Amino acid sequence: MEKIIFQATGEEPVEFYVLEQTTVAGINYILVTDTEEGDGDALILKDISGKDDEEAVYDIVSDDKELNAIAEIFENLLDDVEFTKE
């Protein structure tokens, strides 16, 4: 499983494991978790990179409509994944 490191400006780096990725309407989304195995907290991140950005820029999907739609896609892609919203 691929591990990636995110670092917000002025924050400590945080490691996540990429479970899956998909593209919808030309927008890239990744499903990440904080643990390599077992149940963990998961986030759906949206690539908001500009064409001039040297590195990928991701934002947490927080819009309920978008979150539900993308979560359903990831549930269909991954047979053993079910989301519960907290």
Short mmCIF file of N, CA and C in Angstrom, two decimals:
data_model
loop_
_atom_site.label_atom_id
_atom_site.label_comp_id
_atom_site.label_asym_id
_atom_site.label_seq_id
_atom_site.Cartn_x
_atom_site.Cartn_y
_atom_site.Cartn_z
N MET A 1 0.85 -1.17 0.00
CA MET A 1 0.00 0.00 0.00
C MET A 1 0.90 1.24 0.00
N GLU A 2 0.58 2.17 -0.87
CA GLU A 2 1.39 3.38 -0.98
C GLU A 2 1.17 4.29 0.22
N LYS A 3 2.28 4.81 0.76
CA LYS A 3 2.21 5.75 1.87
C LYS A 3 2.61 7.13 1.35
N ILE A 4 1.82 8.14 1.72
CA ILE A 4 2.15 9.50 1.32
C ILE A 4 2.20 10.38 2.56
N ILE A 5 2.93 11.45 2.45
CA ILE A 5 3.09 12.38 3.56
C ILE A 5 2.49 13.72 3.15
N PHE A 6 1.60 14.22 4.00
CA PHE A 6 1.00 15.53 3.79
C PHE A 6 1.55 16.49 4.84
N GLN A 7 1.73 17.74 4.42
CA GLN A 7 2.16 18.74 5.38
C GLN A 7 1.48 20.06 5.05
N ALA A 8 0.60 20.47 5.94
CA ALA A 8 -0.05 21.78 5.81
C ALA A 8 0.96 22.84 6.22
N THR A 9 0.81 24.02 5.68
CA THR A 9 1.72 25.11 5.99
C THR A 9 1.77 25.35 7.49
N GLY A 10 2.97 25.29 8.05
CA GLY A 10 3.16 25.53 9.48
C GLY A 10 2.79 24.37 10.37
N GLU A 11 2.47 23.22 9.81
CA GLU A 11 2.05 22.05 10.59
C GLU A 11 3.08 20.94 10.46
N GLU A 12 2.98 19.97 11.37
CA GLU A 12 3.82 18.78 11.31
C GLU A 12 3.36 17.87 10.18
N PRO A 13 4.26 17.12 9.56
CA PRO A 13 3.86 16.17 8.51
C PRO A 13 2.98 15.05 9.08
N VAL A 14 2.04 14.58 8.26
CA VAL A 14 1.13 13.50 8.64
C VAL A 14 1.19 12.43 7.55
N GLU A 15 1.34 11.16 7.97
CA GLU A 15 1.40 10.06 7.01
C GLU A 15 0.03 9.43 6.82
N PHE A 16 -0.30 9.13 5.57
CA PHE A 16 -1.53 8.43 5.23
C PHE A 16 -1.20 7.31 4.25
N TYR A 17 -2.05 6.31 4.24
CA TYR A 17 -1.95 5.20 3.30
C TYR A 17 -3.06 5.36 2.26
N VAL A 18 -2.70 5.26 1.00
CA VAL A 18 -3.67 5.42 -0.09
C VAL A 18 -4.36 4.09 -0.33
N LEU A 19 -5.68 4.07 -0.15
CA LEU A 19 -6.47 2.86 -0.39
C LEU A 19 -6.92 2.75 -1.84
N GLU A 20 -7.29 3.89 -2.43
CA GLU A 20 -7.81 3.88 -3.80
C GLU A 20 -7.79 5.30 -4.33
N GLN A 21 -7.87 5.41 -5.63
CA GLN A 21 -7.99 6.72 -6.28
C GLN A 21 -8.96 6.61 -7.43
N THR A 22 -9.59 7.73 -7.76
CA THR A 22 -10.52 7.76 -8.88
C THR A 22 -10.55 9.17 -9.45
N THR A 23 -11.07 9.29 -10.65
CA THR A 23 -11.24 10.59 -11.30
C THR A 23 -12.70 10.73 -11.70
N VAL A 24 -13.30 11.84 -11.31
CA VAL A 24 -14.70 12.13 -11.64
C VAL A 24 -14.75 13.53 -12.24
N ALA A 25 -15.29 13.63 -13.43
CA ALA A 25 -15.42 14.91 -14.12
C ALA A 25 -14.08 15.65 -14.20
N GLY A 26 -13.01 14.89 -14.42
CA GLY A 26 -11.69 15.48 -14.56
C GLY A 26 -11.01 15.86 -13.26
N ILE A 27 -11.63 15.54 -12.12
CA ILE A 27 -11.07 15.86 -10.81
C ILE A 27 -10.59 14.56 -10.16
N ASN A 28 -9.35 14.57 -9.67
CA ASN A 28 -8.78 13.40 -9.02
C ASN A 28 -9.12 13.39 -7.53
N TYR A 29 -9.51 12.21 -7.05
CA TYR A 29 -9.82 12.01 -5.64
C TYR A 29 -9.00 10.83 -5.14
N ILE A 30 -8.55 10.89 -3.88
CA ILE A 30 -7.90 9.74 -3.27
C ILE A 30 -8.58 9.44 -1.94
N LEU A 31 -8.64 8.16 -1.64
CA LEU A 31 -9.15 7.68 -0.35
C LEU A 31 -7.94 7.28 0.47
N VAL A 32 -7.76 7.92 1.62
CA VAL A 32 -6.60 7.64 2.46
C VAL A 32 -7.07 7.23 3.86
N THR A 33 -6.19 6.50 4.54
CA THR A 33 -6.46 6.08 5.91
C THR A 33 -5.21 6.28 6.74
N ASP A 34 -5.40 6.35 8.06
CA ASP A 34 -4.26 6.57 8.95
C ASP A 34 -3.60 5.27 9.41
N THR A 35 -4.18 4.12 9.07
CA THR A 35 -3.59 2.83 9.45
C THR A 35 -3.43 1.94 8.23
N GLU A 36 -2.36 1.16 8.23
CA GLU A 36 -2.10 0.30 7.08
C GLU A 36 -3.05 -0.90 7.03
N GLU A 37 -3.45 -1.40 8.20
CA GLU A 37 -4.34 -2.55 8.25
C GLU A 37 -5.43 -2.32 9.29
N GLY A 38 -6.57 -2.99 9.10
CA GLY A 38 -7.67 -2.90 10.06
C GLY A 38 -8.49 -1.63 9.88
N ASP A 39 -9.40 -1.44 10.81
CA ASP A 39 -10.26 -0.26 10.76
C ASP A 39 -9.49 0.97 11.19
N GLY A 40 -9.65 2.02 10.45
CA GLY A 40 -8.99 3.27 10.79
C GLY A 40 -9.84 4.42 10.31
N ASP A 41 -9.39 5.61 10.62
CA ASP A 41 -10.07 6.80 10.12
C ASP A 41 -9.67 7.01 8.67
N ALA A 42 -10.65 7.34 7.85
CA ALA A 42 -10.40 7.56 6.43
C ALA A 42 -10.85 8.95 6.03
N LEU A 43 -10.19 9.48 5.02
CA LEU A 43 -10.55 10.77 4.45
C LEU A 43 -10.60 10.64 2.94
N ILE A 44 -11.48 11.40 2.34
CA ILE A 44 -11.50 11.52 0.89
C ILE A 44 -10.91 12.89 0.57
N LEU A 45 -9.86 12.88 -0.21
CA LEU A 45 -9.15 14.11 -0.55
C LEU A 45 -9.32 14.42 -2.03
N LYS A 46 -9.46 15.70 -2.32
CA LYS A 46 -9.68 16.20 -3.68
C LYS A 46 -8.43 16.94 -4.13
N ASP A 47 -7.96 16.63 -5.32
CA ASP A 47 -6.79 17.31 -5.88
C ASP A 47 -7.21 18.68 -6.38
N ILE A 48 -6.69 19.71 -5.73
CA ILE A 48 -7.02 21.10 -6.12
C ILE A 48 -5.80 21.81 -6.68
N SER A 49 -4.84 21.03 -7.15
CA SER A 49 -3.60 21.58 -7.69
C SER A 49 -3.88 22.47 -8.89
N GLY A 50 -3.13 23.54 -8.95
CA GLY A 50 -3.16 24.39 -10.13
C GLY A 50 -2.15 23.89 -11.14
N LYS A 51 -2.28 24.33 -12.36
CA LYS A 51 -1.37 23.84 -13.40
C LYS A 51 0.08 24.24 -13.15
N ASP A 52 0.31 25.28 -12.35
CA ASP A 52 1.67 25.73 -12.08
C ASP A 52 2.24 25.18 -10.77
N ASP A 53 1.45 24.42 -10.01
CA ASP A 53 1.92 23.85 -8.75
C ASP A 53 2.95 22.76 -9.02
N GLU A 54 4.06 22.80 -8.28
CA GLU A 54 5.11 21.79 -8.45
C GLU A 54 4.72 20.47 -7.79
N GLU A 55 3.97 20.54 -6.70
CA GLU A 55 3.52 19.35 -5.99
C GLU A 55 2.00 19.33 -5.96
N ALA A 56 1.44 18.14 -5.79
CA ALA A 56 -0.01 18.01 -5.71
C ALA A 56 -0.52 18.71 -4.46
N VAL A 57 -1.67 19.36 -4.59
CA VAL A 57 -2.31 20.04 -3.47
C VAL A 57 -3.67 19.38 -3.28
N TYR A 58 -3.92 18.88 -2.06
CA TYR A 58 -5.16 18.18 -1.77
C TYR A 58 -5.92 18.90 -0.66
N ASP A 59 -7.25 18.79 -0.73
CA ASP A 59 -8.13 19.36 0.28
C ASP A 59 -9.11 18.27 0.69
N ILE A 60 -9.49 18.25 1.96
CA ILE A 60 -10.48 17.28 2.44
C ILE A 60 -11.83 17.62 1.85
N VAL A 61 -12.51 16.63 1.30
CA VAL A 61 -13.85 16.83 0.75
C VAL A 61 -14.80 17.00 1.94
N SER A 62 -15.44 18.17 2.03
CA SER A 62 -16.32 18.44 3.16
C SER A 62 -17.76 18.71 2.74
N ASP A 63 -18.00 19.00 1.47
CA ASP A 63 -19.35 19.21 0.98
C ASP A 63 -20.10 17.88 1.03
N ASP A 64 -21.23 17.84 1.76
CA ASP A 64 -21.95 16.58 1.97
C ASP A 64 -22.36 15.89 0.68
N LYS A 65 -22.85 16.65 -0.28
CA LYS A 65 -23.31 16.06 -1.54
C LYS A 65 -22.14 15.42 -2.30
N GLU A 66 -21.04 16.16 -2.41
CA GLU A 66 -19.85 15.65 -3.08
C GLU A 66 -19.26 14.46 -2.31
N LEU A 67 -19.20 14.58 -0.99
CA LEU A 67 -18.65 13.51 -0.16
C LEU A 67 -19.44 12.21 -0.32
N ASN A 68 -20.76 12.30 -0.28
CA ASN A 68 -21.59 11.10 -0.42
C ASN A 68 -21.42 10.46 -1.80
N ALA A 69 -21.35 11.28 -2.84
CA ALA A 69 -21.20 10.76 -4.20
C ALA A 69 -19.86 10.05 -4.38
N ILE A 70 -18.79 10.67 -3.91
CA ILE A 70 -17.46 10.07 -4.07
C ILE A 70 -17.30 8.86 -3.16
N ALA A 71 -17.87 8.91 -1.95
CA ALA A 71 -17.81 7.76 -1.04
C ALA A 71 -18.50 6.56 -1.67
N GLU A 72 -19.62 6.77 -2.34
CA GLU A 72 -20.32 5.67 -2.99
C GLU A 72 -19.46 5.04 -4.09
N ILE A 73 -18.75 5.88 -4.83
CA ILE A 73 -17.85 5.36 -5.87
C ILE A 73 -16.75 4.50 -5.25
N PHE A 74 -16.14 5.00 -4.17
CA PHE A 74 -15.09 4.22 -3.51
C PHE A 74 -15.63 2.92 -2.92
N GLU A 75 -16.85 2.95 -2.36
CA GLU A 75 -17.45 1.72 -1.84
C GLU A 75 -17.64 0.69 -2.95
N ASN A 76 -18.00 1.15 -4.15
CA ASN A 76 -18.17 0.24 -5.28
C ASN A 76 -16.83 -0.30 -5.79
N LEU A 77 -15.79 0.52 -5.72
CA LEU A 77 -14.47 0.09 -6.16
C LEU A 77 -13.82 -0.90 -5.19
N LEU A 78 -14.12 -0.73 -3.91
CA LEU A 78 -13.52 -1.57 -2.87
C LEU A 78 -14.61 -2.39 -2.20
N ASP A 79 -14.61 -3.68 -2.44
CA ASP A 79 -15.66 -4.55 -1.93
C ASP A 79 -15.76 -4.57 -0.41
N ASP A 80 -14.64 -4.45 0.28
CA ASP A 80 -14.64 -4.61 1.73
C ASP A 80 -14.66 -3.29 2.50
N VAL A 81 -15.08 -2.20 1.86
CA VAL A 81 -15.09 -0.89 2.51
C VAL A 81 -16.51 -0.38 2.64
N GLU A 82 -16.82 0.07 3.86
CA GLU A 82 -18.10 0.73 4.11
C GLU A 82 -17.82 1.96 4.96
N PHE A 83 -18.38 3.09 4.57
CA PHE A 83 -18.12 4.34 5.27
C PHE A 83 -19.19 4.63 6.31
N THR A 84 -18.75 5.18 7.43
CA THR A 84 -19.65 5.76 8.41
C THR A 84 -19.16 7.17 8.67
N LYS A 85 -20.07 8.12 8.59
CA LYS A 85 -19.69 9.52 8.74
C LYS A 85 -19.72 9.91 10.20
N GLU A 86 -18.67 10.58 10.64
CA GLU A 86 -18.60 11.04 12.03
C GLU A 86 -18.66 12.53 12.09
#
